[in-house]
CSV table of C-alpha atoms in Angstrom, one decimal:
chain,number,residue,atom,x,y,z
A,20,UNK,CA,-169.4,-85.0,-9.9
A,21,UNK,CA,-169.5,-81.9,-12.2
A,22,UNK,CA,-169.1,-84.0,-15.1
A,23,UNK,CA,-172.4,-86.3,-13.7
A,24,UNK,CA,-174.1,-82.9,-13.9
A,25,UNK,CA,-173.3,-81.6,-17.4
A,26,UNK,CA,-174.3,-84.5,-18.7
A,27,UNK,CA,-177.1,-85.0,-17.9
A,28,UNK,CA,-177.9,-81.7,-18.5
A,29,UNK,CA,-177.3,-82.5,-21.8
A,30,UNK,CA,-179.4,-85.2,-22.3
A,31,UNK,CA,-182.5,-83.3,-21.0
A,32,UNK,CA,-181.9,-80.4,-23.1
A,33,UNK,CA,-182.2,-83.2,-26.1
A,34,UNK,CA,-185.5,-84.1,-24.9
A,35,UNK,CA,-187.0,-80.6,-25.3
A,36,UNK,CA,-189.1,-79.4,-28.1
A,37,UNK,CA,-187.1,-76.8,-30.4
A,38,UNK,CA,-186.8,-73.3,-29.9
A,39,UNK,CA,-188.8,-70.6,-31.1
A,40,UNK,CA,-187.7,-69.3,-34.2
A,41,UNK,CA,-189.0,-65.9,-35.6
A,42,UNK,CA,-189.3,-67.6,-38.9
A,43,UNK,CA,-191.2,-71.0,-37.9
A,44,UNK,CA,-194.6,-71.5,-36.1
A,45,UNK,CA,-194.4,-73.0,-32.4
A,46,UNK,CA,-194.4,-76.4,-32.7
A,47,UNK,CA,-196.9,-76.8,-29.9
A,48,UNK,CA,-199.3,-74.7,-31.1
A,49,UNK,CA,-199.4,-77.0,-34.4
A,50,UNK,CA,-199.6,-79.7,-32.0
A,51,UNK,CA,-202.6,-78.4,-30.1
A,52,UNK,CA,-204.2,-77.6,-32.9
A,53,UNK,CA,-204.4,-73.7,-32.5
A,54,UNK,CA,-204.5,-71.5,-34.8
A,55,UNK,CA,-201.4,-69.5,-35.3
A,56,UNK,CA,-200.4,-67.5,-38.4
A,57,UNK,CA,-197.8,-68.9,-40.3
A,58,UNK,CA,-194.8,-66.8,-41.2
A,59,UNK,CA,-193.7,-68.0,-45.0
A,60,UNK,CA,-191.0,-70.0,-45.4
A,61,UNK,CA,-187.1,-69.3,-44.8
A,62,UNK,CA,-185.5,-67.6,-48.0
A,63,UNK,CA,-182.2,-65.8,-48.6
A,64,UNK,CA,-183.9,-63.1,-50.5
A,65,UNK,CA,-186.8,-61.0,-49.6
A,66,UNK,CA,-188.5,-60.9,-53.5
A,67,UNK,CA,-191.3,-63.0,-53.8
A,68,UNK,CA,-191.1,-66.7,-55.2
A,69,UNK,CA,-193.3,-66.1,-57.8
A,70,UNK,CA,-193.0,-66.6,-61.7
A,71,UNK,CA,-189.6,-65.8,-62.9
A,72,UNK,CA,-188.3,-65.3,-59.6
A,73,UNK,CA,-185.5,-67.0,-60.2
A,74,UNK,CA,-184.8,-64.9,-63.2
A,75,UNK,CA,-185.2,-61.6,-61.2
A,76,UNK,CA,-182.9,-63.0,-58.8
A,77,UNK,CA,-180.3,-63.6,-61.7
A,78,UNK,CA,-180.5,-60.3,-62.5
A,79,UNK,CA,-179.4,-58.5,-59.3
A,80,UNK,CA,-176.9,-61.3,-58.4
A,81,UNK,CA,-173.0,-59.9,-59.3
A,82,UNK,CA,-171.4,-61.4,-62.4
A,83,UNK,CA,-168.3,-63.7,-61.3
A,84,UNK,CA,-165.6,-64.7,-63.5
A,85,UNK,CA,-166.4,-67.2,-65.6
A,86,UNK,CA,-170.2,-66.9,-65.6
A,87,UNK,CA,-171.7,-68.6,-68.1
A,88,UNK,CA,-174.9,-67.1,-68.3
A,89,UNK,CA,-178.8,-68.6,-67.3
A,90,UNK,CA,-179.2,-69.6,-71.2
A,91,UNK,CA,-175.8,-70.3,-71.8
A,92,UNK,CA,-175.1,-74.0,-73.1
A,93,UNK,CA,-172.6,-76.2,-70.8
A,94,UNK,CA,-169.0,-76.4,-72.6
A,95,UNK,CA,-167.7,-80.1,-72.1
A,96,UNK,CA,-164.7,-81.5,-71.6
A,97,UNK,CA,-162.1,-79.8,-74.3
A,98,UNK,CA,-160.5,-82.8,-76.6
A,99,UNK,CA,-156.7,-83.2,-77.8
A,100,UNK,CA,-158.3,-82.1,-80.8
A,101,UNK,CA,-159.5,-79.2,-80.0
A,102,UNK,CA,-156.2,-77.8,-78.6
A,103,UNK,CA,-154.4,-79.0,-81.6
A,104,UNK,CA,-157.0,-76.6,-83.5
A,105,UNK,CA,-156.8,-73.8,-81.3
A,106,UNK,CA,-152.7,-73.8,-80.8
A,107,UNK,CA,-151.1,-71.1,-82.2
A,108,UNK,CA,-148.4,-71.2,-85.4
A,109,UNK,CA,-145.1,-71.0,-83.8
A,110,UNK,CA,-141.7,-69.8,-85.8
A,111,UNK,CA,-141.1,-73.3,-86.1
A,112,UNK,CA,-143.2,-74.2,-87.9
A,113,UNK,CA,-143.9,-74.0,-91.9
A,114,UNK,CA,-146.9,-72.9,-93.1
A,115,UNK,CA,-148.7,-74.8,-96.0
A,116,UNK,CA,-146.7,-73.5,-99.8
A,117,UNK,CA,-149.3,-71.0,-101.5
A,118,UNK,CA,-149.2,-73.1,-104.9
A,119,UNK,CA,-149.1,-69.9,-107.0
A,120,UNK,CA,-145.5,-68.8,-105.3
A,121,UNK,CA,-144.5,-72.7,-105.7
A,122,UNK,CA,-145.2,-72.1,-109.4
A,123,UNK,CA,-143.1,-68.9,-109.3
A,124,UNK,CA,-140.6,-70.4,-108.1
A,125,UNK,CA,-140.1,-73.3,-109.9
A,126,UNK,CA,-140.1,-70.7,-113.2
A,127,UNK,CA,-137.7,-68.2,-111.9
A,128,UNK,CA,-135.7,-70.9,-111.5
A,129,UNK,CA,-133.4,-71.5,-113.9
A,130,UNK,CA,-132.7,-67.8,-114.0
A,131,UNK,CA,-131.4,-68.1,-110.8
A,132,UNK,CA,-128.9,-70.6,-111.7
A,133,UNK,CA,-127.7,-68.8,-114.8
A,134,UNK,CA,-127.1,-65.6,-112.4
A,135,UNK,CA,-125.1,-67.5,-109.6
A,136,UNK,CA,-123.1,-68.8,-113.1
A,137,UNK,CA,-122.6,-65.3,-114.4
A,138,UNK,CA,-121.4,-64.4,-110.5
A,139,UNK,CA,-118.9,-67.4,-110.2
A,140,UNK,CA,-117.6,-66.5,-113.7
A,141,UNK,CA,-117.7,-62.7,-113.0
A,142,UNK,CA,-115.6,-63.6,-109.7
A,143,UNK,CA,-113.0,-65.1,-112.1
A,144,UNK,CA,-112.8,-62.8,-114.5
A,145,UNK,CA,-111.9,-60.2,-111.6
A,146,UNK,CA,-109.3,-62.2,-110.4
A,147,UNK,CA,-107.8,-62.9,-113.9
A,148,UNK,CA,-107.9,-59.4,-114.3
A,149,UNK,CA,-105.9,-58.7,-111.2
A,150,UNK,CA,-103.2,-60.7,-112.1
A,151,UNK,CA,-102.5,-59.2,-115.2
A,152,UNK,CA,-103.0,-55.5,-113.8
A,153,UNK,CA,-99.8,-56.9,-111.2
A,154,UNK,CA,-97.6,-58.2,-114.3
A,155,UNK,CA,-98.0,-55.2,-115.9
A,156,UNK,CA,-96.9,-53.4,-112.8
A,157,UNK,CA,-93.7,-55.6,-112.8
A,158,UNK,CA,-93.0,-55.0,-116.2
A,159,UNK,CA,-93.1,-51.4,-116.1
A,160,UNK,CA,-91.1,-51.8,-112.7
A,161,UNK,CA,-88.6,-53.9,-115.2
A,162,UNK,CA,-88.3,-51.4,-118.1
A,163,UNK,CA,-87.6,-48.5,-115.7
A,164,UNK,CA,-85.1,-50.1,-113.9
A,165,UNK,CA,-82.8,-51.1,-117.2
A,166,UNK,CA,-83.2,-47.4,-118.7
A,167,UNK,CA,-85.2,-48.6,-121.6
A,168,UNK,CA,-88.5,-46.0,-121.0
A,169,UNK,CA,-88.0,-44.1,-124.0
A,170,UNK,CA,-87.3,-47.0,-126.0
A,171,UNK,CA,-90.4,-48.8,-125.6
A,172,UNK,CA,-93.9,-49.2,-128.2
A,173,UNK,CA,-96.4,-46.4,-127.8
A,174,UNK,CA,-98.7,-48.6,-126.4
A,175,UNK,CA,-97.1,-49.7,-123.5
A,176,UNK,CA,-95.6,-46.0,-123.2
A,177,UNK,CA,-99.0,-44.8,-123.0
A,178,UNK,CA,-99.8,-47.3,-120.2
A,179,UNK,CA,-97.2,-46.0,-118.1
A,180,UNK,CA,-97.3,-41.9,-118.7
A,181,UNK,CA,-100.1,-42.5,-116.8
A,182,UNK,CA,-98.6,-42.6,-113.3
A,183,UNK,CA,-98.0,-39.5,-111.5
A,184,UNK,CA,-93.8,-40.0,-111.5
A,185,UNK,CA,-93.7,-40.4,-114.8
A,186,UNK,CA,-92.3,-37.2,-116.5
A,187,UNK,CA,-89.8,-37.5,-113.6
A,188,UNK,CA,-88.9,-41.2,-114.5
A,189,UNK,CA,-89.0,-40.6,-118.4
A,190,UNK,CA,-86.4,-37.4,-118.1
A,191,UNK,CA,-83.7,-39.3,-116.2
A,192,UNK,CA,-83.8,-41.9,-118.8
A,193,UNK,CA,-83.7,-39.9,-121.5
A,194,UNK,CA,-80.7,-38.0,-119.7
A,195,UNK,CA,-79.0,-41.0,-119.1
A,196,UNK,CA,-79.7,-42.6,-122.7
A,197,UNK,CA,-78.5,-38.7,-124.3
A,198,UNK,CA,-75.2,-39.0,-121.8
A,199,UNK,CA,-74.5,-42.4,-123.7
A,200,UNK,CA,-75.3,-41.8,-127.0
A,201,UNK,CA,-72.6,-39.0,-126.4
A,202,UNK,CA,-70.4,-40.8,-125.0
A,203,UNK,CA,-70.6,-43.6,-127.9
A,204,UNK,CA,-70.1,-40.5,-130.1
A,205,UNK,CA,-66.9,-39.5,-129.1
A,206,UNK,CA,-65.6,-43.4,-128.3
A,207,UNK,CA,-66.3,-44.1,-132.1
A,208,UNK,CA,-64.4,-40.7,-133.2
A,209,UNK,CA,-61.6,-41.0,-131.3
A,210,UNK,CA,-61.3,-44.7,-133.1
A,211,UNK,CA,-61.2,-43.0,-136.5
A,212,UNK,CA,-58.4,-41.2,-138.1
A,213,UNK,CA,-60.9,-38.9,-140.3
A,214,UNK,CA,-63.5,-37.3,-138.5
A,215,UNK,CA,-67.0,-38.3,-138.7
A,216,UNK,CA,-69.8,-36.0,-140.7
A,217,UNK,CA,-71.8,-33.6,-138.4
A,218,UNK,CA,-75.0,-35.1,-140.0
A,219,UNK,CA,-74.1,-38.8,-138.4
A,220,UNK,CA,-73.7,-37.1,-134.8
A,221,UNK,CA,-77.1,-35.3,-135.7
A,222,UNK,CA,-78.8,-38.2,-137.1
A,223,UNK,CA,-78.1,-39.9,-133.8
A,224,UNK,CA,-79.2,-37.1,-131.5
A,225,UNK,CA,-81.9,-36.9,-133.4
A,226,UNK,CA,-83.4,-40.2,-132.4
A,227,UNK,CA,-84.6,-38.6,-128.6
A,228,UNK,CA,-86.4,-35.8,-129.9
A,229,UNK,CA,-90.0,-37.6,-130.5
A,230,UNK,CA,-89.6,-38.8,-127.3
A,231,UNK,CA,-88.8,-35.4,-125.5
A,232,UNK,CA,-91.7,-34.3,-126.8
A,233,UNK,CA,-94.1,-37.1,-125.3
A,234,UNK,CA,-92.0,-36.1,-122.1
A,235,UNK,CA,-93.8,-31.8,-122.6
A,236,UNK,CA,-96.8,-34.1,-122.9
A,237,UNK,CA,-97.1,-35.3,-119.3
A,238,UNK,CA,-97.9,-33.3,-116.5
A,239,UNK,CA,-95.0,-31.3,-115.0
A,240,UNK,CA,-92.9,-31.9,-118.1
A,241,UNK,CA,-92.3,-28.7,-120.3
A,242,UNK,CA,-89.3,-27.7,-117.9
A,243,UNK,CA,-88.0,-31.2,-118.1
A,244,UNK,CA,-88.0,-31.0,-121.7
A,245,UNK,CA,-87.0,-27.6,-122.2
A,246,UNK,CA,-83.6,-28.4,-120.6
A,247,UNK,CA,-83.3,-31.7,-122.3
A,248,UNK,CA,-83.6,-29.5,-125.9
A,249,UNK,CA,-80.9,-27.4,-124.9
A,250,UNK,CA,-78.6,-30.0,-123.6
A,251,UNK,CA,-79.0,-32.0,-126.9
A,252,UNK,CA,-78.1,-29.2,-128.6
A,253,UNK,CA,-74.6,-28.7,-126.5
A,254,UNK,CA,-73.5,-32.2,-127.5
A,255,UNK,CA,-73.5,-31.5,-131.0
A,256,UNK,CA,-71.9,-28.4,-130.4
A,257,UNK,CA,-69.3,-30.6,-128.8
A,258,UNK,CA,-68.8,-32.4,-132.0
A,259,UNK,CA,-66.2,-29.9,-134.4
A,260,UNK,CA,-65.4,-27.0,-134.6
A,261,UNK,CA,-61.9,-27.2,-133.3
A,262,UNK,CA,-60.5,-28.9,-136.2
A,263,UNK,CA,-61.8,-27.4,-139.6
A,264,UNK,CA,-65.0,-29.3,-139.3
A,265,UNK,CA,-66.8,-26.2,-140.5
A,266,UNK,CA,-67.4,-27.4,-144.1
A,267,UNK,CA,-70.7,-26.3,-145.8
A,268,UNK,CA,-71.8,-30.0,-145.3
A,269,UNK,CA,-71.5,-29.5,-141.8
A,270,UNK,CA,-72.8,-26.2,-141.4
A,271,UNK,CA,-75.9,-27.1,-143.2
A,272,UNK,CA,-76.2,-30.2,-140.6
A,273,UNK,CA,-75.9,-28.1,-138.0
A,274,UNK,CA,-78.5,-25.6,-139.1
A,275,UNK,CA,-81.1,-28.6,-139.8
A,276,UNK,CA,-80.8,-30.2,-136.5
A,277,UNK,CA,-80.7,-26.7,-134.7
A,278,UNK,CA,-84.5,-25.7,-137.1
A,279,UNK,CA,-85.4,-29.5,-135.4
A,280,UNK,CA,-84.4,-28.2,-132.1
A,281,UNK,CA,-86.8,-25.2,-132.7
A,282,UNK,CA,-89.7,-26.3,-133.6
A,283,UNK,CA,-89.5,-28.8,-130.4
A,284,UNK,CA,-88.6,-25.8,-128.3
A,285,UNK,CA,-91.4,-23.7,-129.5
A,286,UNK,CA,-94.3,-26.2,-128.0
A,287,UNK,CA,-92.5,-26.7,-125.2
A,288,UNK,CA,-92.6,-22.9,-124.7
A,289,UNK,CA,-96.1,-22.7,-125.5
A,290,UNK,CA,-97.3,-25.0,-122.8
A,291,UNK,CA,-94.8,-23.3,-120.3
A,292,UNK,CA,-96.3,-20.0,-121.3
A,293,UNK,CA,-100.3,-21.4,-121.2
A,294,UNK,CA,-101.9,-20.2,-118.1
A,295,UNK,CA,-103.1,-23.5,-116.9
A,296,UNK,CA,-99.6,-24.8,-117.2
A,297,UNK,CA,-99.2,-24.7,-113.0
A,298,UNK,CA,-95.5,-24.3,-112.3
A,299,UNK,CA,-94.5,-24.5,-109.6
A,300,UNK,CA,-92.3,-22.2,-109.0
A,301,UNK,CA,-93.3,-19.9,-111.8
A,302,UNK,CA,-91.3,-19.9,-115.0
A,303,UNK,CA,-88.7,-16.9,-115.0
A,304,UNK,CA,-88.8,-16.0,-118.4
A,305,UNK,CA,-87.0,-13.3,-118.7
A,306,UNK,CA,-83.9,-15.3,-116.9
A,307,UNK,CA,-84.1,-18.0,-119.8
A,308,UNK,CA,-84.1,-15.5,-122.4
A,309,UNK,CA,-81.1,-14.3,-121.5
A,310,UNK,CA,-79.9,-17.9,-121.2
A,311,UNK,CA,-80.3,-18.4,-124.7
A,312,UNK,CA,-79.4,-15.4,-126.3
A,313,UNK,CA,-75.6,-15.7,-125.2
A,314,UNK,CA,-75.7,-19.0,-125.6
A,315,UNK,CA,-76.0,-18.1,-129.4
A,316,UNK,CA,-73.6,-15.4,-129.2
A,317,UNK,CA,-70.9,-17.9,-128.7
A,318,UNK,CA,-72.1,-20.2,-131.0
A,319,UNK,CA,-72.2,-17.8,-133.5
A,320,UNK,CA,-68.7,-16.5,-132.7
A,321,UNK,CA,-67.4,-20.4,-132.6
A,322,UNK,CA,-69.2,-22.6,-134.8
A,323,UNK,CA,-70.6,-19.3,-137.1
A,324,UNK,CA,-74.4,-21.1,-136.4
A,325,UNK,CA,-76.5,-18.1,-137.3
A,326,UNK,CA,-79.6,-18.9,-135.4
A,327,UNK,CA,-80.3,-20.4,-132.0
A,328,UNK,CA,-83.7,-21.0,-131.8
A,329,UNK,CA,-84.8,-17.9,-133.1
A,330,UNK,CA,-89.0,-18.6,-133.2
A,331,UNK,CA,-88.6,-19.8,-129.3
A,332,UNK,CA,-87.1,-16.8,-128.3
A,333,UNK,CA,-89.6,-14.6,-130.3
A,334,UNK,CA,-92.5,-16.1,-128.2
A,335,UNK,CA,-90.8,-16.2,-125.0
A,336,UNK,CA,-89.7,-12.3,-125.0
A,337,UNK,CA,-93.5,-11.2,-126.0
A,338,UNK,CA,-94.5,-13.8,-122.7
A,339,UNK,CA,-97.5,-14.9,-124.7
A,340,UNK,CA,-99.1,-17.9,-125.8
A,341,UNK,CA,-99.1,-18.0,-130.1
């Protein structure tokens, strides 16, 4: 029966006249006609509603993202076209040739392809070049190998002094080529029943003294040579003597190879002795001096040869560069 009760409790609540409100007049009064002061009507602002009202209430109102503003004009719905126009230039993208830097282009051009020309034939060259740097190499490699180093033209010899072994590779061949010459020598004597002239055995030592003197040229060669000058003088010395070959014919041989001798000697001593000659060890002068000076005791004593490198020894005891 409760549920009889509440509803019809509803319905006579229906059937009522509204409520007082603080904000609207009594609806009975109105009815009745009585007079009853009218409270204005409901607002959700106390300003006034008078002229601009609306503005004022704009004013105090807190912006909101996306405000467009009282006067602002409507935006309306934004166009594929407008997003194309508004998108960005990505990396992809080209932008439009400036035609002054088309026209720069196009004239540099040609240029351009006669410098990638010059680079292909410039790579060429190169490799050309290192081809014939590497037969050269083999060459050299050849010559030394067969002895013939002192034999060859100045211009290639001058292409290979320039390696650092060179004074080293040019004395053994000039050793070797002096031991053969001397050995040829004595081979051809002992085929002869008359001896041979000292001038033919001096002719032919003769040969290796413009190239023992390129060998003082090189760096670390004055010792080299020094000992090569005194060793070609020994193998003449071993030619006569023991069997009447002391003629004047002779003897004046002798003396004209030994004055040759000399004057090759007396450079050689002269770069030993300059002071940015760099031995290493130091040159014992005083030791060689000594060297020489018996050596020409015997020979004087033997072969009567009156002078055995007489200038050389002059320099070498004062120690000083002439």
């Amino acid at each position: 029966m409760s549920w009889l009760r509440r509803l019809s409790r509803d319905r006579a609540s229906k059937a009522d006249p509204d409520l007082h409100m603080p904000s609207r007049p009594f609806t009975t009064a109105a009815a009745n006609n009585v007079d009853v002061q009218q409270s204005p009507p409901f607002k959700d602002t106390q300003y006034s509603s008078g002229f601009n009202s609306h503005d004022k209430l704009q004013s105090y109102r807190p912006s909101t993202a996306g405000d467009q503003g009282y006067n602002a004009t409507p935006r309306g719905p934004i166009s594929s076209g407008d997003v194309l126009s508004h998108r960005p230039i990505t990396a992809g993208m080209e932008p439009t040739p400036d035609p002054l830097t088309k026209a720069f282009n196009e004239a540099i051009r040609p240029y351009l392809d006669q410098i990638e020309e010059l680079k292909n034939k410039l790579e060429d060259t190169n490799y050309q070049l290192q081809q014939l740097e590497d037969e050269r190499a083999d060459m050299h490699a050849w010559i030394d190998k067969r002895g013939l180093r002192a034999d060859v033209p100045p211009s290639i010899a001058q292409a290979m002094n320039t390696d650092q072994t060179s004074a080293q590779t040019l004395n053994y061949q000039l050793d070797r080529k002096m031991t053969v010459l001397n050995h040829d020598l004595h081979r051809l004597q002992d085929s002869l029943s008359s001896h041979l002239p000292t001038a033919t055995f001096a002719t032919t030592l003769a040969q290796l003294i413009p190239s023992i003197e390129t060998l003082a040229e090189l760096p670390n060669g004055p010792p080299l040579a020094f000992e090569l000058i005194i060793k070609l003088g020994g193998n003449l010395n071993s030619h006569g003597g023991d069997e009447g070959w002391n003629n004047e014919a002779d003897a004046s041989s002798r003396a004209e190879f030994y004055a040759q001798l000399d004057d090759a000697m007396l450079d050689v001593v002269r770069a030993r002795l300059a002071p940015n000659s760099r031995e290493d060890p130091l040159w014992q002068v005083s030791r060689d001096v000594k060297r020489l000076e018996k050596t020409g005791a015997f020979l004087r004593s033997k072969l009567g040869l009156q002078s055995y490198f007489p200038r050389s020894l002059e320099v070498m005891k004062r120690g000083e560069e002439v």
